[in-house]
Coordinates of C-alpha atoms and ligand atoms in Angstrom, one line a residue:
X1 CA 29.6 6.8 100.7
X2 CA 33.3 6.9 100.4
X3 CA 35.9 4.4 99.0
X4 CA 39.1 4.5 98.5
X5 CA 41.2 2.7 95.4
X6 CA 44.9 2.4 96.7
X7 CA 48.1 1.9 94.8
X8 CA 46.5 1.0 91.6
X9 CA 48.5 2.3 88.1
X10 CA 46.0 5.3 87.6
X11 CA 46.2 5.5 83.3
X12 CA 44.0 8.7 81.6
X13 CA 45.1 10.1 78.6
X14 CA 43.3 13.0 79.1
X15 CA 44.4 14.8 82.1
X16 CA 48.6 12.9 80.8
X17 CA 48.1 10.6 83.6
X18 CA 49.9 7.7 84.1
X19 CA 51.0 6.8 87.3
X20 CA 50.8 4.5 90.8
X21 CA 48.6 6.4 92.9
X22 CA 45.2 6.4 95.1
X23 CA 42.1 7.3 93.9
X24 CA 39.3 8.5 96.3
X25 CA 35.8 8.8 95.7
X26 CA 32.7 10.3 97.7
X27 CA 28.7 10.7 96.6
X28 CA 29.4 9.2 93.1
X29 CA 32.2 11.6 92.1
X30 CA 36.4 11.6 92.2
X31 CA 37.5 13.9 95.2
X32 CA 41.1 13.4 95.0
X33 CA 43.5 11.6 92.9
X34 CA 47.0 11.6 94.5
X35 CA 49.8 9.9 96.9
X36 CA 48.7 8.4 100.0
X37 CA 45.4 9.4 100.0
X38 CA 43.4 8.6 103.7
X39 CA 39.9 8.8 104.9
X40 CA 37.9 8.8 107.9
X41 CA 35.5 6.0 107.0
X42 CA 34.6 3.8 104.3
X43 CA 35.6 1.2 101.9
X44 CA 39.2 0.9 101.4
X45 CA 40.5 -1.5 98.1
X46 CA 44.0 -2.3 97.8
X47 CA 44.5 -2.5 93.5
X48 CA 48.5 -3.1 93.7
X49 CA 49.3 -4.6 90.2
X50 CA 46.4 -3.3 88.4
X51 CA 45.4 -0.6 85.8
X52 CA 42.5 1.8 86.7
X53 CA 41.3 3.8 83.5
X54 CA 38.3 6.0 82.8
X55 CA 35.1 3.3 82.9
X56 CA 35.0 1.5 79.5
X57 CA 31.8 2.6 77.3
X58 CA 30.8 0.4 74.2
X59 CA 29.1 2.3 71.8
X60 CA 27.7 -0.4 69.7
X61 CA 25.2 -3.1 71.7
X62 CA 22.2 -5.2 71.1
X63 CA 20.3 -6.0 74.3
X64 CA 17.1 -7.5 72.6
X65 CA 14.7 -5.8 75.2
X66 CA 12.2 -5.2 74.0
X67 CA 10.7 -8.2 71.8
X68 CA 13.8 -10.6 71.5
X69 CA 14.5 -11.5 75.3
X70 CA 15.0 -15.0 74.4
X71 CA 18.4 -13.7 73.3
X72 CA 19.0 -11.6 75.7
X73 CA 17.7 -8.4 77.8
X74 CA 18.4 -5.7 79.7
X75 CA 19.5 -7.5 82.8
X76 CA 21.5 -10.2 80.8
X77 CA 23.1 -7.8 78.8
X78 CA 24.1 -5.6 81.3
X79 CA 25.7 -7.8 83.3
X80 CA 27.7 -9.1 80.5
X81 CA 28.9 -5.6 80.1
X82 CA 29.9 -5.0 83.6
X83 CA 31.7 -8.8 83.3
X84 CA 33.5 -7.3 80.9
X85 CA 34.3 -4.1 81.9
X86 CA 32.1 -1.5 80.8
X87 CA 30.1 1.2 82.8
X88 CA 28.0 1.7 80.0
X89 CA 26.4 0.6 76.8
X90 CA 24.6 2.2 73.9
X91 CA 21.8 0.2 72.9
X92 CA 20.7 -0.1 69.2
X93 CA 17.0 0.6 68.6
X94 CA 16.2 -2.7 66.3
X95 CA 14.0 -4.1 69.0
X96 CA 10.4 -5.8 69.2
X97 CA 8.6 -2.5 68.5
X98 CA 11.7 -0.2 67.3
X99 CA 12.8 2.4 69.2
X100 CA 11.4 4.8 66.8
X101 CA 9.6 6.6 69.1
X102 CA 9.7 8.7 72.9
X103 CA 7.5 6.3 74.6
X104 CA 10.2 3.0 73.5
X105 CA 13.0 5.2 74.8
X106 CA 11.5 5.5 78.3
X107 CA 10.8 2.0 78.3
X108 CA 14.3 1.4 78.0
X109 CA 15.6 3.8 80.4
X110 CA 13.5 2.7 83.1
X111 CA 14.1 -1.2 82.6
X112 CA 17.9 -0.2 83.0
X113 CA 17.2 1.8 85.8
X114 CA 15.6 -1.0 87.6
X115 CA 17.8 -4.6 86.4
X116 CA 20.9 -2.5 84.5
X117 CA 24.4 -3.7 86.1
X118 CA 25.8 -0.6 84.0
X119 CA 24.6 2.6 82.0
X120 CA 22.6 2.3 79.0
X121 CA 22.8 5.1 76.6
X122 CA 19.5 5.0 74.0
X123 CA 19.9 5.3 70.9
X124 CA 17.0 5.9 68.7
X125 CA 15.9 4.8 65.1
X126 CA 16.3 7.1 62.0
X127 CA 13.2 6.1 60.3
X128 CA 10.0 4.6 61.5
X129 CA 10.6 0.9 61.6
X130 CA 14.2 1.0 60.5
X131 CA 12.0 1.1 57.2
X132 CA 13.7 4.0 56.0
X133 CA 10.5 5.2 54.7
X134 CA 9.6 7.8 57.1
X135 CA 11.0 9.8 59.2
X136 CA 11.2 8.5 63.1
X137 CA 10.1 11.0 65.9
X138 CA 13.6 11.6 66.6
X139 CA 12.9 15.2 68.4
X140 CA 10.1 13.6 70.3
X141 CA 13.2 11.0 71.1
X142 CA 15.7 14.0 71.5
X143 CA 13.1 15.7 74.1
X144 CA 13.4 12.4 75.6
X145 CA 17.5 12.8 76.0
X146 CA 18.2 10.7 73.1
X147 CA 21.7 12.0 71.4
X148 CA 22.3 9.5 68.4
X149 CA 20.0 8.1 65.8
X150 CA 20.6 4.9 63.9
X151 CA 18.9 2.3 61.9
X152 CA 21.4 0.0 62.5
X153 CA 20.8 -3.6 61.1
X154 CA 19.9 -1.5 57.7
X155 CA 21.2 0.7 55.4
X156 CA 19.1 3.5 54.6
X157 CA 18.7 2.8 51.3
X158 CA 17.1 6.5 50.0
X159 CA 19.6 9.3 49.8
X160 CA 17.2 11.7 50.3
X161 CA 15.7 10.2 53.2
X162 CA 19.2 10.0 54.7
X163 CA 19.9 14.0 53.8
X164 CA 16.6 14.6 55.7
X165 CA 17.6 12.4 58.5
X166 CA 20.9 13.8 58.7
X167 CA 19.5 17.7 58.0
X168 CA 17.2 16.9 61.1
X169 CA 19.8 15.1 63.4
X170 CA 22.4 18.3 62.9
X171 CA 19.4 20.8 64.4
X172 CA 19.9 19.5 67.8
X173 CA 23.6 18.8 67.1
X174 CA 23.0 14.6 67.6
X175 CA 25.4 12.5 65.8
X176 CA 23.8 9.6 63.0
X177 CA 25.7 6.6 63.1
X178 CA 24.8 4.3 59.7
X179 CA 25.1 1.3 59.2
X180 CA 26.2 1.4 55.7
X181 CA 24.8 -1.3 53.6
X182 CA 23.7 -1.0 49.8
X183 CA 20.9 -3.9 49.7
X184 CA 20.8 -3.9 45.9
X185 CA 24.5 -4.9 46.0
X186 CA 24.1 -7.1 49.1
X187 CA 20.8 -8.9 48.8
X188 CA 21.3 -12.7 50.1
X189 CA 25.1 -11.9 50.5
X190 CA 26.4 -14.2 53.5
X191 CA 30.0 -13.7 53.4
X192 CA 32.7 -11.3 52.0
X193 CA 32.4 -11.4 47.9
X194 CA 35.8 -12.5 46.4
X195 CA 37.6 -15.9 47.2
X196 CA 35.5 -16.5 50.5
X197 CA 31.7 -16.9 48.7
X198 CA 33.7 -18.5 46.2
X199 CA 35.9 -21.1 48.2
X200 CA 32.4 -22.1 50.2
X201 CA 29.9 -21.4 47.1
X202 CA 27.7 -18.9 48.7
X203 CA 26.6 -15.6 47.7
X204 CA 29.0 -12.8 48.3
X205 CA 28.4 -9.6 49.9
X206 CA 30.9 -7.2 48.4
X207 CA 33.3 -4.5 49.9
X208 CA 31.5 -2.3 47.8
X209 CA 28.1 -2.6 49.0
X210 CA 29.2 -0.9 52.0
X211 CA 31.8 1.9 51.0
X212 CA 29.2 3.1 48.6
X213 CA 27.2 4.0 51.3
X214 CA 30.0 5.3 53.2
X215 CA 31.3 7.8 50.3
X216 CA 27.7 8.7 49.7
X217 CA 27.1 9.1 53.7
X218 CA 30.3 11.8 54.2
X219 CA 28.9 13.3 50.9
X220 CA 25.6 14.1 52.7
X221 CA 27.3 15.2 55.9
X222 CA 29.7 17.8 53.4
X223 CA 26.0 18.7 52.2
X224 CA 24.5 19.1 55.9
X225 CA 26.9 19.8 58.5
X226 CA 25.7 16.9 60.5
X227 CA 28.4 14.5 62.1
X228 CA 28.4 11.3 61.0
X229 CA 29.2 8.2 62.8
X230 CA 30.6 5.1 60.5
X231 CA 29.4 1.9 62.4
X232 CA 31.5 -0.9 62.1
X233 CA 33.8 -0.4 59.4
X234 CA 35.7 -3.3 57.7
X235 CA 37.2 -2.7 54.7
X236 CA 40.8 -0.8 54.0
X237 CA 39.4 1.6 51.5
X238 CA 36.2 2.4 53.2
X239 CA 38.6 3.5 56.2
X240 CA 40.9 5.2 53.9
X241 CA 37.2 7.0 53.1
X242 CA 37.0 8.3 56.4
X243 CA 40.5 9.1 57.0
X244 CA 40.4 11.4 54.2
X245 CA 36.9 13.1 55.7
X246 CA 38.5 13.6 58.3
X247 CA 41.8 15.5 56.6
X248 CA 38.9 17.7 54.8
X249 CA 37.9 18.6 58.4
X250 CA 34.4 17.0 57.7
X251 CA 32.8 15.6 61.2
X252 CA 33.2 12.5 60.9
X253 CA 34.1 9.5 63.2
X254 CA 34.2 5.6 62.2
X255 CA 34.6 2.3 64.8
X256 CA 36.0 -1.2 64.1
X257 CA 34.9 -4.1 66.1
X258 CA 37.5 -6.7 67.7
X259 CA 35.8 -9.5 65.4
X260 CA 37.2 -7.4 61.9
X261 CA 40.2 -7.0 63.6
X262 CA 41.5 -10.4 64.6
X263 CA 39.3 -12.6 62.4
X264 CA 38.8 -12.9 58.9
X265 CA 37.2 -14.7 55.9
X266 CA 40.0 -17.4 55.9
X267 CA 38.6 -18.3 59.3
X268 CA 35.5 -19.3 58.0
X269 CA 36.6 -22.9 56.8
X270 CA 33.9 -26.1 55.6
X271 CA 32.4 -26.8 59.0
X272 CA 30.7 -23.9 58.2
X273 CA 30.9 -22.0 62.0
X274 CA 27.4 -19.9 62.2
X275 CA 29.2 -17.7 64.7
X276 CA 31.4 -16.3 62.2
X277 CA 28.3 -15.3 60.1
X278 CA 28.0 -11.5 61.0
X279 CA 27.2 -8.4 59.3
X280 CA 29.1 -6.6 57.9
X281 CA 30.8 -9.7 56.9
X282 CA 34.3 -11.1 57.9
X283 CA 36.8 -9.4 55.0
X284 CA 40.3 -10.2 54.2
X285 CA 43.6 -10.5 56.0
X286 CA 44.7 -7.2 54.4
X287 CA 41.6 -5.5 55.2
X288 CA 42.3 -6.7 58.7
X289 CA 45.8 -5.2 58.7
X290 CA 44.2 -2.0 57.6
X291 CA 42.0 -1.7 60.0
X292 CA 44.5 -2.1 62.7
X293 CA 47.0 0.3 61.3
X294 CA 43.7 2.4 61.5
X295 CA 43.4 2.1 64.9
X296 CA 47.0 2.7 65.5
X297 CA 47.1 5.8 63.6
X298 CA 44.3 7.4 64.9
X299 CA 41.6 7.3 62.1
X300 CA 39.8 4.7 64.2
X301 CA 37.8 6.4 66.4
X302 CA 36.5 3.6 68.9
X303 CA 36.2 -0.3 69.5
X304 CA 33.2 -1.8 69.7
X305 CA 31.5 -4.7 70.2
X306 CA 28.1 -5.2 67.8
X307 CA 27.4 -7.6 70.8
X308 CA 24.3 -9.2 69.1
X309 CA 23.3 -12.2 70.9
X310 CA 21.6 -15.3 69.4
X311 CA 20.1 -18.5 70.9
X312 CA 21.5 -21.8 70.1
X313 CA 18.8 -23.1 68.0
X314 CA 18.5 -19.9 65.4
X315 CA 22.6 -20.1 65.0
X316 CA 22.6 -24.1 65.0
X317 CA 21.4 -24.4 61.3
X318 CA 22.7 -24.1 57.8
X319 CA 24.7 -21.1 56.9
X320 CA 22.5 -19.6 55.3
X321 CA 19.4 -19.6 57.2
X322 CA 21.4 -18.8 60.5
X323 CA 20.8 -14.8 61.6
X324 CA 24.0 -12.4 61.3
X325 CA 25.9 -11.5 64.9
X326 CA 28.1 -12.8 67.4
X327 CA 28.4 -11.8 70.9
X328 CA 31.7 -9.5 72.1
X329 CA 30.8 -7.7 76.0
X330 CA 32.7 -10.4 77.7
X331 CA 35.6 -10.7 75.2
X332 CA 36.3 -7.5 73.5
X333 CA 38.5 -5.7 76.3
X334 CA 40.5 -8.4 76.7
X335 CA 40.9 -9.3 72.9
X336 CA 42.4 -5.3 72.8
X337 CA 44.7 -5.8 76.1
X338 CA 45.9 -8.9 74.1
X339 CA 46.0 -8.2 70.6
X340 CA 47.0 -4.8 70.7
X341 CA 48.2 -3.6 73.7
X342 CA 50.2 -6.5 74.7
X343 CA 52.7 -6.4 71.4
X344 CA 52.5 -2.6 71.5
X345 CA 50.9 -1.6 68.7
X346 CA 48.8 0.5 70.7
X347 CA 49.4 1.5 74.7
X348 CA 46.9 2.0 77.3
X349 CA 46.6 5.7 77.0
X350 CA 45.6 5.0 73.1
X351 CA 42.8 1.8 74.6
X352 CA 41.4 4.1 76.7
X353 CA 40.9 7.0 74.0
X354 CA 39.3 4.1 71.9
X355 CA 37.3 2.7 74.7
X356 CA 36.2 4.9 77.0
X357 CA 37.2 9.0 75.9
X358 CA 36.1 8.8 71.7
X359 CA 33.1 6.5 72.4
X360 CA 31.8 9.5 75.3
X361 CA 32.7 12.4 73.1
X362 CA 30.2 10.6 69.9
X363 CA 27.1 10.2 71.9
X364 CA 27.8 13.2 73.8
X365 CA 28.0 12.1 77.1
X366 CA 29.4 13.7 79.6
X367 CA 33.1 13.2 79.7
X368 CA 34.9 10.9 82.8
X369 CA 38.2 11.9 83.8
X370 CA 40.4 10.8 86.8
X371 CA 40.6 14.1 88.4
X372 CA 38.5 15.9 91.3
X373 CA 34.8 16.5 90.3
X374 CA 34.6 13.5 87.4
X375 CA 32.0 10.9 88.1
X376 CA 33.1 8.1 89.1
X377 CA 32.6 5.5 86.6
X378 CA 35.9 3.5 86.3
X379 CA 37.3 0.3 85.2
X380 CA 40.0 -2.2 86.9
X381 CA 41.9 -4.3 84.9
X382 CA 44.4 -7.1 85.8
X383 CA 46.9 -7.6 83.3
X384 CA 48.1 -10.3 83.9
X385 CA 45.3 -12.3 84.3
X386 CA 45.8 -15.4 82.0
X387 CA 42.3 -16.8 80.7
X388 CA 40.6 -19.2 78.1
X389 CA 37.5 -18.2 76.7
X390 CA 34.7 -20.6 77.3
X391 CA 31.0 -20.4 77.2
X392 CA 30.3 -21.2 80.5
X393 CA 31.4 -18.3 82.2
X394 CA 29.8 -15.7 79.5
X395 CA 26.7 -13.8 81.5
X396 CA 24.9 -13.5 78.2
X397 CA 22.2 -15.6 77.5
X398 CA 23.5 -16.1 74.2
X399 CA 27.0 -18.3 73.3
X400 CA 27.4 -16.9 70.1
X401 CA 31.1 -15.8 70.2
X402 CA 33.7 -16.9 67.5
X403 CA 36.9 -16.6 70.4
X404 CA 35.8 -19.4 72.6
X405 CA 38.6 -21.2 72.9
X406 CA 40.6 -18.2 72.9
X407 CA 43.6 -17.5 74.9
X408 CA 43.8 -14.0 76.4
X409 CA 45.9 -12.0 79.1
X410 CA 44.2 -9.4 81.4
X411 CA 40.6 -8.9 81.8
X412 CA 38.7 -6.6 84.1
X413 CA 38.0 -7.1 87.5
X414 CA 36.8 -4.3 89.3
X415 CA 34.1 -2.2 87.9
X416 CA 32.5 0.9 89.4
X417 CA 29.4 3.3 88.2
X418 CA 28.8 6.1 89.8
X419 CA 30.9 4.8 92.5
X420 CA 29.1 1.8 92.9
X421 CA 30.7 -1.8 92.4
X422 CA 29.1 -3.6 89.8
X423 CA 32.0 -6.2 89.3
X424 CA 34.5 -7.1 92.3
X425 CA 37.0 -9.9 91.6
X426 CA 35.5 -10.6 88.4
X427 CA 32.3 -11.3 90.0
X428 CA 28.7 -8.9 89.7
X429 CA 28.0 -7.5 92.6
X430 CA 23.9 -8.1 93.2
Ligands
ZN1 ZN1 25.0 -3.0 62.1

């Protein structure tokens, strides 16, 4: 099968690409990227005015399947991915049994197989349950071509569990990503600790209860060698953690979701939104500033989403008793083009390191690059495209997203895996 992607502005950082050209593709893979490309026979698309960049990969996704499809699943969650861009997903292992185990990472694989709309990477679980009690059969999962462990949702609470974790990981060079939470700082902590839990009397879950975890996780990766993936990171000196691992030449990567970035605690006001309620929690303006410079600078490794659906009815009830989480697959990319790229503190080339280059590089996938012999996963985005964010059009099950409402520019509308469509005109192809 051949198709050809004509006069598009062809943007990859990695091969110092940025131009209007064609792109052609055959059997899955680029053939030629060039002028005036031709071919026999085949599908020709004409992408005059719009941005083609390495396909968009989100590193950081819950898709509920198994055990919580009435939030979502593998065929919801998917296509909300491809609505949004993305040509793949890596998806967390705190399912309904965890993925702790070989036989949950095949389910996985062949349910995306058979209903995905995009690639899903598996992640697996670092100890059995996410209990952080014992070890999870993560070479069992590793035989099973699982790259990146996590017990996201928890903080592994034992740093001697986490050395062995991390002692294990590094033997088959996989990355651990924690999620770095302190529960005997956090316990019933709903919102950032300072003038937030104060302002809305609630109990506070502190900066600290997180960079704790983060000093004592780069301390363990000094002591093992392993690299270590910070999951979403929110505060300015847990970054400035990380940015100095890095200048110590430790390997160590962090990511910042678009909801730290352009929302903070101030937005949480007395109606009390449960779609604000997320974990780690909303921070401060300044923190938010940080993180951006972050991601501007470089010590931001990738954008992600946390996309963790909810239905209506568990999120429609006090504060408190609503779960952590809102959903970001249809939002995040445009949320970037508008935030970030738009006013220029960040250009495409940066996006697409952040989005689609960094994210394939941590979970050690093989890389995509618009040049002869990379497959073809890519991503079309108009820029231009002038949009309001409302619940109807999300493809999630869930609605829990705190931009509806939102005014964006430029969204994707093309998306391609393995050079397959998956999205045409903002639609999913079935
Ligand atoms: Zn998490």
């Amino acid at each position: 099968m051949a198709l050809l992607l004509k006069n598009a502005r062809v943007i990859d950082p990695q091969v110092e690409l940025d131009t209007v050209c064609d792109v052609l593709v055959r059997d899955g893979r680029i053939v030629e990227v060039g002028q005036d490309l031709a071919m026999e026979k085949g599908e020709t698309v004409d992408l005059t005015g719009k941005v083609l960049v390495p396909g968009l990969v989100d590193m950081h996704v819950h898709l509920r399947e198994p055990g919580y499809e009435q939030k979502e699943d593998i065929a919801s969650g998917t296509r909300a991915a491809a609505h949004g861009g993305f040509t793949a997903v890596c998806a967390m292992p705190n399912t309904a049994p965890v993925i702790d185990n070989a036989v949950g990472v095949e389910y996985v694989k062949a349910r995306a197989a058979q209903v995905g709309k995009c690639r899903v990477i598996v992640s697996g679980a670092c100890t059995k349950g996410l209990e952080g009690e014992i070890l999870a059969e993560m070479g069992d999962m590793h035989a099973h071509g699982v790259k990146a462990f996590t017990d996201d949702g928890h903080g592994v609470q034992d740093a001697g569990m986490m050395r062995r974790v991390m002692e294990y990981a590094s033997q088959f060079d996989c990355v651990v990503m924690p999620h770095c939470q302190d529960d005997s700082l956090v316990g019933e902590g709903q919102v950032n600790e300072g003038t937030c839990s104060t302002r809305l009397g609630m109990f506070g879950w502190p900066a600290e209860g997180e960079e704790l975890e983060i000093m004592r996780d780069i301390a363990l990766c000094r002591l093992t060698g392993c690299p270590l993936h910070i999951q979403h990171i929110t505060t300015a000196r847990g970054l400035q953690l990380v940015r100095d691992a890095k200048a110590e030449g430790l390997p160590v990567t962090c990511e910042v979701t678009p909801h730290h970035l352009f929302l903070t605690e101030d937005d949480i006001d007395d109606t009390y939104p449960t779609a604000l309620k997320v974990n780690p929690p909303l921070r401060t303006a300044a923190d938010a500033r940080a993180l951006i410079e972050g991601v501007a600078d470089g010590t931001v490794d990738a954008i992600v989403t946390d996309h963790a659906p909810h239905t209506d009815w568990e999120k429609d009830r006090e504060f408190e008793l609503a779960p952590f989480g809102m959903i970001g697959l249809e939002t995040a990319l445009s949320l970037v083009l508008t935030n970030l790229v738009k006013p220029g503190v960040i250009d495409y080339g940066r996006m697409v390191d952040l989005m689609a280059v960094r994210p394939r590089a941590i979970l050690r996938e093989e890389p995509v690059r618009l040049e002869a012999g990379s497959i073809a996963d890519l991503t079309v985005i108009d820029p231009d495209a002038a949009w309001t964010v409302a619940r109807a059009d999300f493809l999630s099950k869930a609605g829990n997203s705190g931009f509806i409402g939102a005014e964006l520019v430029g969204r994707a509308t093309e998306v391609y895996v393995g050079g397959y469509a998956t999205l045409k005109d903002g639609v999913i192809v079935e």
